[in-house]
CSV table of C-alpha atoms in Angstrom, one decimal:
chain,number,residue,atom,x,y,z
X,1,ILE,CA,174.5,226.6,-31.1
X,2,LEU,CA,178.3,226.1,-28.9
X,3,ASP,CA,178.2,230.1,-27.7
X,4,MET,CA,174.7,229.7,-26.6
X,5,VAL,CA,175.8,226.5,-24.5
X,6,GLU,CA,178.5,228.0,-23.3
X,7,SER,CA,176.6,230.6,-21.8
X,8,LYS,CA,174.6,231.0,-19.3
X,9,ASN,CA,171.7,229.7,-20.5
X,10,GLU,CA,173.3,226.3,-20.5
X,11,ASN,CA,170.4,224.3,-19.8
X,12,GLN,CA,168.5,225.7,-21.7
X,13,TYR,CA,169.7,224.7,-25.1
X,14,PHE,CA,171.2,221.6,-23.7
X,15,SER,CA,167.8,220.4,-26.1
X,16,THR,CA,168.6,222.1,-28.4
X,17,LEU,CA,172.1,221.1,-28.9
X,18,GLU,CA,171.7,217.5,-28.5
X,19,LYS,CA,168.6,217.5,-32.0
X,20,TYR,CA,171.3,218.9,-33.7
X,21,LEU,CA,174.5,216.9,-32.5
X,22,LYS,CA,171.4,213.7,-33.8
X,23,SER,CA,169.9,215.1,-37.5
X,24,THR,CA,173.7,216.1,-38.1
X,25,ILE,CA,174.3,211.8,-38.0
X,26,GLU,CA,171.7,211.0,-39.6
X,27,VAL,CA,172.9,213.7,-42.8
X,28,SER,CA,176.0,212.2,-41.8
X,29,LYS,CA,174.5,208.9,-43.2
X,30,ILE,CA,173.0,210.0,-46.1
X,31,ASP,CA,176.2,211.1,-46.8
X,32,MET,CA,177.2,207.9,-46.7
X,33,MET,CA,175.0,206.4,-48.5
X,34,ARG,CA,175.8,209.0,-51.4
X,35,GLY,CA,179.9,208.3,-51.5
X,36,ASN,CA,180.8,211.6,-50.2
X,37,TYR,CA,182.6,210.0,-47.2
X,38,LYS,CA,184.7,212.4,-47.3
X,39,GLU,CA,181.7,215.8,-46.2
X,40,ALA,CA,180.7,211.9,-43.2
X,41,GLU,CA,184.5,212.5,-41.8
X,42,HIS,CA,184.5,216.1,-40.9
X,43,LYS,CA,180.7,216.6,-39.6
X,44,ILE,CA,181.2,213.2,-37.6
X,45,LEU,CA,184.5,213.6,-35.8
X,46,LYS,CA,183.0,217.0,-35.6
X,47,ILE,CA,179.9,215.7,-33.4
X,48,ILE,CA,183.1,213.3,-31.0
X,49,SER,CA,185.0,216.6,-31.1
X,50,ILE,CA,181.5,218.8,-29.3
X,51,THR,CA,180.1,215.2,-27.5
X,52,LYS,CA,183.3,214.4,-25.6
X,53,GLN,CA,182.9,217.0,-23.4
X,54,TYR,CA,180.1,217.1,-22.2
X,55,THR,CA,178.9,213.5,-20.0
X,56,GLN,CA,175.6,214.3,-21.0
X,57,PHE,CA,176.2,213.8,-24.6
X,58,LYS,CA,177.7,209.6,-24.4
X,59,ALA,CA,175.0,208.3,-26.3
X,60,VAL,CA,175.8,210.9,-28.4
X,61,TYR,CA,179.2,210.5,-28.2
X,62,LEU,CA,180.0,207.1,-28.6
X,63,GLN,CA,176.8,206.3,-31.6
X,64,ALA,CA,179.4,208.7,-33.2
X,65,CYS,CA,181.9,206.9,-33.0
X,66,VAL,CA,180.8,203.6,-33.8
X,67,LEU,CA,179.0,205.3,-37.2
X,68,ILE,CA,183.1,206.7,-38.3
X,69,MET,CA,184.9,203.5,-37.8
X,70,ASN,CA,182.4,201.8,-39.6
X,71,LEU,CA,183.0,205.5,-42.5
X,72,TYR,CA,186.8,204.1,-41.5
X,73,ASP,CA,186.0,200.4,-42.3
X,74,LEU,CA,184.1,201.3,-46.2
X,75,THR,CA,187.5,203.4,-47.0
X,76,GLY,CA,190.1,200.6,-46.0
X,77,GLU,CA,191.5,203.1,-43.7
X,78,ILE,CA,191.8,200.6,-40.7
X,79,GLU,CA,194.4,202.0,-39.1
X,80,LYS,CA,192.3,205.1,-37.5
X,81,ILE,CA,189.1,202.1,-36.2
X,82,ILE,CA,191.6,201.9,-33.0
X,83,GLU,CA,192.5,204.8,-32.6
X,84,ILE,CA,189.0,205.7,-32.4
X,85,SER,CA,188.4,202.0,-30.8
X,86,GLU,CA,190.5,202.8,-28.1
X,87,GLY,CA,189.8,206.3,-27.0
X,88,ALA,CA,186.2,205.4,-26.9
X,89,LYS,CA,186.9,203.2,-24.8
X,90,ARG,CA,188.5,205.4,-21.9
X,91,ASN,CA,184.6,206.3,-21.8
X,92,PHE,CA,183.2,202.5,-21.3
X,93,THR,CA,181.4,202.3,-18.2
X,94,GLY,CA,179.3,199.1,-18.3
X,95,GLU,CA,176.3,200.6,-18.0
X,96,PRO,CA,173.4,198.1,-19.7
X,97,SER,CA,172.6,201.2,-21.8
X,98,PHE,CA,175.3,201.8,-23.0
X,99,VAL,CA,175.9,197.7,-24.0
X,100,ILE,CA,174.6,198.2,-27.5
X,101,SER,CA,177.0,200.8,-28.6
X,102,GLU,CA,180.4,199.7,-26.4
X,103,SER,CA,179.8,196.1,-28.5
X,104,ASN,CA,178.7,198.1,-31.8
X,105,ILE,CA,183.2,199.6,-31.0
X,106,LEU,CA,184.2,196.1,-30.1
X,107,ASN,CA,183.2,194.7,-33.1
X,108,PHE,CA,184.5,197.1,-35.6
X,109,GLU,CA,187.7,196.8,-32.9
X,110,ALA,CA,187.8,193.0,-34.7
X,111,THR,CA,187.4,194.1,-37.3
X,112,TYR,CA,190.7,195.5,-37.5
X,113,TYR,CA,192.4,192.9,-35.6
X,114,TRP,CA,191.6,190.5,-39.0
X,115,ARG,CA,191.6,193.2,-41.7
X,116,LYS,CA,195.1,193.0,-39.6
X,117,GLY,CA,195.2,189.2,-40.1
X,118,GLN,CA,195.2,188.6,-36.3
X,119,ASN,CA,192.2,186.7,-36.9
X,120,GLU,CA,192.7,184.0,-33.0
X,121,LYS,CA,192.1,187.3,-32.0
X,122,ALA,CA,189.6,189.1,-34.0
X,123,ILE,CA,188.0,185.8,-33.4
X,124,GLU,CA,188.3,185.2,-29.1
X,125,LEU,CA,186.7,189.5,-29.4
X,126,ALA,CA,183.3,188.5,-31.6
X,127,LEU,CA,182.4,185.6,-29.4
X,128,SER,CA,183.1,187.4,-26.4
X,129,ILE,CA,180.9,189.7,-27.6
X,130,ILE,CA,177.9,187.3,-29.4
X,131,GLU,CA,178.0,185.8,-25.9
X,132,LEU,CA,176.4,189.0,-23.9
X,133,LEU,CA,174.5,189.2,-26.6
X,134,GLU,CA,172.6,186.7,-26.5
X,135,LYS,CA,172.7,185.8,-22.3
X,136,SER,CA,171.6,189.3,-23.2
X,137,LEU,CA,168.3,188.8,-25.3
X,138,LYS,CA,167.3,185.0,-23.1
X,139,LYS,CA,166.4,188.3,-20.8
X,140,GLN,CA,165.1,190.7,-22.7
X,141,LYS,CA,164.4,190.4,-27.1
X,142,ASN,CA,165.0,193.9,-28.8
X,143,GLU,CA,165.3,195.0,-32.0
X,144,GLU,CA,168.2,197.0,-31.2
X,145,THR,CA,170.2,193.9,-29.5
X,146,LEU,CA,169.6,192.6,-32.7
X,147,HIS,CA,170.6,194.1,-34.6
X,148,VAL,CA,174.4,194.0,-32.6
X,149,LEU,CA,173.9,190.2,-32.7
X,150,MET,CA,173.3,190.5,-36.6
X,151,ASN,CA,176.7,193.1,-37.2
X,152,SER,CA,179.1,190.1,-34.4
X,153,TYR,CA,177.8,187.7,-36.2
X,154,TYR,CA,179.5,189.9,-40.1
X,155,THR,CA,182.5,190.3,-38.3
X,156,ILE,CA,183.5,186.9,-36.6
X,157,ALA,CA,183.0,185.8,-40.5
X,158,LYS,CA,184.2,187.9,-41.8
X,159,ALA,CA,186.7,186.4,-39.0
X,160,TYR,CA,186.9,182.7,-40.4
X,161,SER,CA,187.3,183.9,-43.8
X,162,TYR,CA,190.5,184.6,-44.0
X,163,ALA,CA,191.5,182.2,-41.3
X,164,GLY,CA,190.9,180.3,-44.5
X,165,ASP,CA,187.9,178.4,-42.2
X,166,TYR,CA,184.8,177.8,-44.4
X,167,LYS,CA,183.1,176.1,-43.1
X,168,PHE,CA,182.6,179.0,-40.1
X,169,SER,CA,182.2,181.9,-42.4
X,170,PHE,CA,179.3,180.2,-44.1
X,171,LYS,CA,177.6,178.8,-41.1
X,172,TYR,CA,177.7,182.9,-39.7
X,173,TYR,CA,177.4,184.6,-43.3
X,174,ASP,CA,174.1,182.6,-43.5
X,175,LYS,CA,172.9,183.8,-39.5
X,176,THR,CA,174.1,187.4,-40.7
X,177,VAL,CA,171.5,187.5,-43.7
X,178,GLU,CA,168.7,185.0,-41.4
X,179,PHE,CA,168.9,188.6,-39.5
X,180,ALA,CA,169.3,190.8,-40.9
X,181,SER,CA,166.4,189.5,-43.0
X,182,ILE,CA,164.0,189.6,-40.4
X,183,LEU,CA,165.3,193.2,-39.2
X,184,ASN,CA,164.9,194.3,-43.3
X,185,GLU,CA,168.3,195.4,-42.9
X,186,LYS,CA,169.5,194.8,-46.7
X,187,MET,CA,173.1,196.8,-46.6
X,188,ILE,CA,175.0,194.5,-44.0
X,189,MET,CA,172.7,191.6,-45.8
X,190,SER,CA,173.9,192.3,-49.5
X,191,HIS,CA,178.2,192.1,-47.7
X,192,ALA,CA,176.9,188.7,-46.3
X,193,ILE,CA,176.1,187.9,-49.4
X,194,ILE,CA,178.7,188.9,-51.5
X,195,ASP,CA,181.6,188.1,-48.5
X,196,LYS,CA,179.6,184.3,-49.0
X,197,ALA,CA,180.4,184.5,-53.3
X,198,ASP,CA,184.3,185.6,-52.1
X,199,ASP,CA,184.5,182.1,-50.3
X,200,LEU,CA,182.4,180.4,-52.7
X,201,TYR,CA,185.7,181.9,-55.6
X,202,ASN,CA,188.2,180.6,-53.4
X,203,LEU,CA,186.4,176.9,-53.2
X,204,THR,CA,186.7,177.2,-57.6
X,205,GLU,CA,182.8,178.0,-56.8
X,206,TYR,CA,182.2,179.6,-59.6
X,207,ASP,CA,178.6,179.6,-60.6
X,208,LYS,CA,177.4,179.3,-57.3
X,209,ALA,CA,179.7,182.6,-56.8
X,210,LEU,CA,177.7,184.4,-59.8
X,211,VAL,CA,174.7,183.7,-59.0
X,212,LEU,CA,175.2,184.9,-55.2
X,213,ALA,CA,177.8,187.8,-56.2
X,214,ASN,CA,174.3,189.3,-58.9
X,215,LYS,CA,172.0,188.7,-55.4
X,216,ALA,CA,174.0,190.8,-53.8
X,217,LEU,CA,174.1,193.5,-57.1
X,218,ASP,CA,170.9,193.7,-56.7
X,219,ILE,CA,170.3,194.0,-53.0
X,220,ARG,CA,172.4,197.3,-53.9
X,221,LYS,CA,170.6,198.8,-57.0
X,222,SER,CA,167.1,198.3,-54.7
X,223,ILE,CA,168.8,200.6,-51.5
X,224,GLY,CA,169.9,203.5,-53.8
X,225,ASP,CA,173.6,202.5,-52.7
X,226,ASN,CA,176.8,203.9,-55.1
X,227,ASN,CA,179.3,201.7,-54.0
X,228,ILE,CA,178.7,198.4,-55.5
X,229,VAL,CA,183.1,197.9,-56.3
X,230,PHE,CA,183.6,194.7,-54.1
X,231,ILE,CA,180.6,193.1,-55.5
X,232,LEU,CA,181.4,194.8,-59.9
X,233,LEU,CA,185.1,193.0,-58.6
X,234,THR,CA,184.0,190.3,-57.7
X,235,LEU,CA,181.9,189.6,-60.6
X,236,GLY,CA,185.0,190.7,-62.8
X,237,ARG,CA,186.9,188.0,-61.0
X,238,ILE,CA,184.4,185.4,-60.9
X,239,TYR,CA,183.9,185.9,-65.4
X,240,ILE,CA,188.2,186.2,-65.2
X,241,LYS,CA,187.2,182.2,-64.3
X,242,LYS,CA,184.6,181.6,-66.4
X,243,GLN,CA,186.6,183.2,-69.2
X,244,GLN,CA,184.4,186.1,-70.1
X,245,TYR,CA,186.7,187.8,-71.0
X,246,SER,CA,185.5,191.6,-72.2
X,247,ILE,CA,182.2,190.9,-69.6
X,248,ALA,CA,185.1,190.9,-66.5
X,249,LYS,CA,186.3,193.7,-68.3
X,250,GLU,CA,183.7,195.6,-68.5
X,251,ASN,CA,182.7,195.1,-64.7
X,252,LEU,CA,186.6,195.4,-62.8
X,253,ASN,CA,186.1,199.0,-65.1
X,254,LYS,CA,183.6,200.1,-64.1
X,255,ALA,CA,184.3,199.4,-60.4
X,256,LEU,CA,187.6,202.0,-60.8
X,257,ASP,CA,185.7,204.2,-62.1
X,258,ILE,CA,183.5,204.2,-58.7
X,259,SER,CA,186.6,204.0,-57.1
X,260,HIS,CA,187.9,207.4,-58.2
X,261,LYS,CA,184.3,208.9,-58.4
X,262,ILE,CA,184.4,208.5,-54.6
X,263,ASN,CA,187.4,208.7,-53.7
X,264,SER,CA,187.8,205.1,-52.2
X,265,ASP,CA,191.3,203.3,-53.0
X,266,THR,CA,190.5,200.0,-50.9
X,267,HIS,CA,190.5,197.6,-54.2
X,268,ILE,CA,192.1,199.8,-56.3
X,269,PRO,CA,195.3,197.1,-56.2
X,270,THR,CA,193.5,194.4,-56.2
X,271,LEU,CA,191.5,195.6,-59.9
X,272,TYR,CA,194.3,196.9,-61.2
X,273,CYS,CA,195.9,193.0,-61.2
X,274,ASP,CA,192.8,191.9,-61.9
X,275,LEU,CA,192.8,193.6,-65.0
X,276,ALA,CA,196.0,192.7,-66.1
X,277,LEU,CA,195.7,188.9,-65.5
X,278,ILE,CA,193.7,189.8,-68.7
X,279,LEU,CA,195.5,191.7,-70.5
X,280,ILE,CA,198.1,188.9,-69.9
X,281,LYS,CA,195.3,186.1,-71.4
X,282,GLU,CA,195.2,189.0,-74.0
X,283,ARG,CA,199.2,188.4,-74.9
X,284,ASP,CA,199.6,192.3,-74.7
X,285,PHE,CA,202.3,192.1,-71.3
X,286,GLU,CA,203.0,195.8,-71.8
X,287,ASN,CA,200.1,196.9,-70.6
X,288,ALA,CA,199.8,194.4,-68.2
X,289,GLU,CA,202.5,195.1,-66.3
X,290,GLU,CA,202.2,199.0,-65.8
X,291,TYR,CA,199.0,197.9,-64.6
X,292,ILE,CA,201.0,195.5,-62.3
X,293,LYS,CA,203.4,198.3,-61.4
X,294,LYS,CA,200.2,200.8,-60.4
X,295,ALA,CA,199.2,198.7,-58.4
X,296,ILE,CA,202.4,197.6,-56.4
X,297,SER,CA,202.8,201.4,-55.7
X,298,ASN,CA,199.3,201.5,-54.6
X,299,ALA,CA,199.6,198.8,-51.9
X,300,GLU,CA,202.5,200.3,-51.3
X,301,ILE,CA,201.6,203.9,-49.8
X,302,LYS,CA,198.8,202.5,-48.4
X,303,ASN,CA,201.2,199.7,-46.4
X,304,GLU,CA,198.7,196.5,-47.3
X,305,ILE,CA,200.8,193.1,-46.9
X,306,PHE,CA,197.6,191.4,-48.5
X,307,ASP,CA,197.9,193.7,-51.5
X,308,MET,CA,201.5,193.9,-52.0
X,309,GLY,CA,200.8,189.7,-51.5
X,310,TYR,CA,198.5,189.8,-54.4
X,311,ALA,CA,199.9,192.1,-56.4
X,312,TYR,CA,203.4,190.1,-56.7
X,313,ARG,CA,201.3,186.8,-57.3
X,314,THR,CA,200.2,188.6,-60.2
X,315,TYR,CA,204.2,189.7,-61.9
X,316,GLY,CA,204.6,185.7,-61.0
X,317,ILE,CA,201.3,184.7,-63.3
X,318,PHE,CA,202.8,187.4,-65.7
X,319,PHE,CA,206.3,186.5,-66.0
X,320,VAL,CA,205.1,182.5,-66.1
X,321,GLU,CA,202.8,182.9,-69.3
X,322,GLN,CA,206.4,184.7,-70.5
X,323,LYS,CA,208.3,181.9,-69.1
X,324,ASN,CA,210.7,183.2,-67.3
X,325,ILE,CA,211.1,180.5,-64.6
X,326,PHE,CA,213.3,183.1,-62.2
X,327,ASP,CA,211.4,185.7,-62.3
X,328,SER,CA,208.1,184.1,-61.5
X,329,CYS,CA,209.6,182.1,-59.4
X,330,LYS,CA,210.7,185.6,-57.2
X,331,TYR,CA,207.7,186.7,-57.5
X,332,PHE,CA,205.5,184.5,-55.9
X,333,GLU,CA,207.8,183.9,-53.0
X,334,LYS,CA,207.3,187.2,-52.4
X,335,SER,CA,203.7,186.6,-52.7
X,336,ILE,CA,204.0,183.7,-50.1
X,337,SER,CA,205.4,185.9,-47.1
X,338,TYR,CA,203.2,188.3,-47.7
X,339,PHE,CA,200.1,186.5,-47.7
X,340,ALA,CA,202.0,184.7,-44.9
X,341,SER,CA,202.2,188.5,-42.8
X,342,SER,CA,198.4,189.7,-43.3
X,343,GLY,CA,197.2,186.0,-42.3
X,344,TYR,CA,194.6,185.4,-45.2
X,345,LYS,CA,195.6,181.6,-45.6
X,346,HIS,CA,193.8,180.7,-48.6
X,347,TYR,CA,195.8,183.1,-51.3
X,348,GLU,CA,199.1,182.3,-49.1
X,349,MET,CA,198.5,178.3,-50.7
X,350,ILE,CA,197.1,179.3,-54.2
X,351,SER,CA,200.6,180.7,-54.4
């Protein structure tokens, strides 16, 4: 097709190329739902490389940018999010026909900021997007604007959650679920529900968290999505707190297996740490320490500040259970330092 586009029959084949690009985007979405992230990434990056060359394909280009940023958000490759955003913003025009795609891209940039602990910057950017979209809805209601607004509510909820402001995270998670219900968007509905469950877990409201986590799991199963790692992780952590260790271990090991199958290391350090906590409770210190060391190694490779904090906190607990106060304090201090750098207030407070 590209050879034909570059030939004298350029005009004749542009419509064929556009259909090809759009169908490839749809195939990439299916790959992502199945957890085939590498295949999806390859296809989407090829679309971006083609479409950025032609102004008539700007809409498809922006759509592909949004999709690849979504993929990198799922896989935890957040540095790539900002790379795509910077490239896409060079093509921003502010034209009404592109406001939706441009807002989506800025949403993912806000996501990057809260993941890097820059919560105020994330909240400020998300609020500006929400204000713009809510004004647009007053003039004319359309489904596409509702979708982006729903995503913006979810983004700002995550930022407030990381800032430890659960009053506002709950508010915007509920708004996300409300819009997702209207739009029948079960995927993001499940994300908002499990993230609210995680906040409830942080507030030690384990029974409420368990109800929401199971609800999120049911929704994800109903749409045939394979990436249920964070839901299983949350369930595992809840069952640890409820001292139901066999059920906790079952959920965490299943989450670890899925992570390896879909080639995603996003939650692996946390999974190792939580499995280590169970082993500590079972007084199996040798295997517990092995898991903690795996968590630290994985977090170091990813350069994930929060994961480092969580791993060192787990190491602190490991030494507390063995009455080794000197080493426990040493690792708790390391944990506090990493959590403070990550901007995630809840675990800094716990440590």
